[in-house]
Short mmCIF file of C-alpha atoms and ligand atoms in Angstrom, two decimals:
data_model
loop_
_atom_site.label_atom_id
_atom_site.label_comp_id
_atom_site.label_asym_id
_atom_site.label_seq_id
_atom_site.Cartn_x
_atom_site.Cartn_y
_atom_site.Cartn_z
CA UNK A 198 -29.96 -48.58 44.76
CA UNK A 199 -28.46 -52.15 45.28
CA UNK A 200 -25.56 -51.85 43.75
CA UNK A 201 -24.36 -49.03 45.66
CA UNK A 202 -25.40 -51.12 48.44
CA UNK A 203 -23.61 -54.34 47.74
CA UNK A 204 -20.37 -51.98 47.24
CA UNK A 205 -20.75 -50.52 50.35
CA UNK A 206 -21.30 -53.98 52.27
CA UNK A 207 -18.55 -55.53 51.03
CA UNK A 208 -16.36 -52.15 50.68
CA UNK A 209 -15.10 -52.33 54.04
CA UNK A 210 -12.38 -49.26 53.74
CA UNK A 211 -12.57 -46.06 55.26
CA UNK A 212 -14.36 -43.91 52.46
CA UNK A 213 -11.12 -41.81 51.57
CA UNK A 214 -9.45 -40.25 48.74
CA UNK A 215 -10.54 -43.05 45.84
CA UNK A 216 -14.31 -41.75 46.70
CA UNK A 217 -14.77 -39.61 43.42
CA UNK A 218 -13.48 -42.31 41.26
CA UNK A 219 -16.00 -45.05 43.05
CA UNK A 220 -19.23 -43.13 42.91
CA UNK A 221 -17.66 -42.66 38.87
CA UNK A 222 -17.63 -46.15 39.06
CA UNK A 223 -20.66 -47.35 40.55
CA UNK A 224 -22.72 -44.79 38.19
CA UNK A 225 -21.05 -46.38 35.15
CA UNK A 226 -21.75 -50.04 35.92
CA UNK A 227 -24.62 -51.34 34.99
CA UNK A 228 -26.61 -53.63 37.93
CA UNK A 229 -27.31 -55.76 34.95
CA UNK A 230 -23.74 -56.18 33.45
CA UNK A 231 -21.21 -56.67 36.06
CA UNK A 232 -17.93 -57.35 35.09
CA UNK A 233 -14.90 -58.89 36.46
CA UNK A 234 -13.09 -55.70 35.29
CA UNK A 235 -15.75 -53.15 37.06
CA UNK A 236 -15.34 -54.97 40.54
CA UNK A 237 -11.09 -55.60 40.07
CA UNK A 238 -11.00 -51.54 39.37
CA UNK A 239 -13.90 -50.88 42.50
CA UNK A 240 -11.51 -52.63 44.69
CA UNK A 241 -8.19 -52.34 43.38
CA UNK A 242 -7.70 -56.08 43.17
CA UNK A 243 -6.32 -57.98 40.87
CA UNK A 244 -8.09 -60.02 38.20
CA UNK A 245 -8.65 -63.63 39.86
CA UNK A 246 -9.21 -62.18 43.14
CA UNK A 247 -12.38 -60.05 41.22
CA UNK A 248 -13.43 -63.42 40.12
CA UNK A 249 -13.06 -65.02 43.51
CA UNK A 250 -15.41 -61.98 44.85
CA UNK A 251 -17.78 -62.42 42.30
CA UNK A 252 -17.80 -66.22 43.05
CA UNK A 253 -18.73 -65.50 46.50
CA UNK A 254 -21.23 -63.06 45.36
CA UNK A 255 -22.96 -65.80 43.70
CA UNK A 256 -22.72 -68.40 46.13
CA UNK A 257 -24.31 -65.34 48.41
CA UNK A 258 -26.88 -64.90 45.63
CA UNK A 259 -25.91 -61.28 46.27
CA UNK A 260 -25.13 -62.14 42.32
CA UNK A 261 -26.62 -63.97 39.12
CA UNK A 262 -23.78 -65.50 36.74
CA UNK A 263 -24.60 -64.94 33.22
CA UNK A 264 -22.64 -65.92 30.12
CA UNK A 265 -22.83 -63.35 27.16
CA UNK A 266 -22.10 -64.47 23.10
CA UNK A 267 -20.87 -61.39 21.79
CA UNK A 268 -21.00 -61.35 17.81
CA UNK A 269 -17.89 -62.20 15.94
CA UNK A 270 -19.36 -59.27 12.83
CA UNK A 271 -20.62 -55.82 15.23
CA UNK A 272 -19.50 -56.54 18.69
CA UNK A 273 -22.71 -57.17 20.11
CA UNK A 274 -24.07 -58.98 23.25
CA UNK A 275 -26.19 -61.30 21.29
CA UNK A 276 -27.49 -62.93 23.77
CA UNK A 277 -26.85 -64.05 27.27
CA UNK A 278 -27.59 -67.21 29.36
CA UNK A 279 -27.08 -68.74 32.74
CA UNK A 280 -24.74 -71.21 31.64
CA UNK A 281 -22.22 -72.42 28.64
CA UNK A 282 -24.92 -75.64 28.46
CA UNK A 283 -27.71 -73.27 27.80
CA UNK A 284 -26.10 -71.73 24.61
CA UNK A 285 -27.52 -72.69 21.22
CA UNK A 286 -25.23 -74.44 18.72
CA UNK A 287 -26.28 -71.51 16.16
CA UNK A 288 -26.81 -68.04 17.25
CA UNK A 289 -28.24 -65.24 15.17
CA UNK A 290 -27.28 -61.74 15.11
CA UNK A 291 -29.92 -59.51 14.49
CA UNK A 292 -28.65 -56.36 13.98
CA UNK A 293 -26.15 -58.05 11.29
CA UNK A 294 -28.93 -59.64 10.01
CA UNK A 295 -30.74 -56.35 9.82
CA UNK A 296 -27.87 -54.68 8.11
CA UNK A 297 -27.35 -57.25 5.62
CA UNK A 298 -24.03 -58.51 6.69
CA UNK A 299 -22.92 -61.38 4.94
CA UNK A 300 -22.57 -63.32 8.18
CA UNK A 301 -24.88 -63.47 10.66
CA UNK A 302 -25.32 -67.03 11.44
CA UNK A 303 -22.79 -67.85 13.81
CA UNK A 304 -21.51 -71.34 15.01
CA UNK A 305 -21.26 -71.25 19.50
CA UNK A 306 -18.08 -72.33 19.17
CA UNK A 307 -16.80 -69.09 16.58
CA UNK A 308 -18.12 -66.60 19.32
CA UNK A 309 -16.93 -64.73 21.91
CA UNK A 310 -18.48 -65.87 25.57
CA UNK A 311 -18.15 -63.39 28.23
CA UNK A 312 -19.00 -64.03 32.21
CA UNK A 313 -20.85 -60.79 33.27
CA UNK A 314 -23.10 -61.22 37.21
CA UNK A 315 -26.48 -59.68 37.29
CA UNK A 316 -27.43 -58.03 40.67
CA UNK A 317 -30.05 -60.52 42.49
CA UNK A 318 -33.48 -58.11 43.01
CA UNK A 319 -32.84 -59.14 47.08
CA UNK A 320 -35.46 -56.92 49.00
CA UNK A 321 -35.87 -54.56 45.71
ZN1 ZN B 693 -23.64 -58.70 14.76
#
């Protein structure tokens, strides 16, 4: 599995007491929804140093950069692209759409974006 992979290349500590809790972590995270948060609590860093890592991880193409809209109404992950240009000026919710929420028509600016990385399918 790659991810396990890329945490164990770039995991350079002697495997040791925080073990459990990685292999808790790595099983949790999903290769296609990496987020700044899942690699700052793999490696005990802080935030901008996660971001820094998964900078490098891109620049590496060890990682994909991918920016999410999350819906203002349910939550959801809408839809994600690989950059801010990419994302419509109206986005659609479908499951609020579905459930006949009032609003489900959403202006880019009135949603949430959020940065997740995508594991690259390198030698997969
Ligand atoms: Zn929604």
């Amino acid at each position: 599995m790659w991810l396990k992979k890329f945490f164990q290349i770039i995991d350079k500590t002697p495997i040791g007491r925080f073990v459990d809790k990685k292999v808790e972590l790595i099983e949790s995270t999903d290769p296609d929804r990496i987020y700044v948060e899942n690699i700052r609590s793999f490696f005990n860093l802080t935030t901008p140093l996660a971001r820094v890592l998964c900078e490098m991880a891109v620049r590496d193409k060890l990682f994909k950069k991918k920016v999410g809209v999350e819906c203002p109404n349910c939550g959801r992950i809408i839809n994600s692209y690989n950059s801010n240009s990419e994302i419509p000026k109206k986005i659609k919710c479908d499951t609020c759409e579905l459930l006949e929420k009032e609003d489900y028509l959403f202006n880019e600016i009135n949603v949430n974006k959020i940065t997740f990385y995508q594991l690259n399918n390198i030698g997969s």
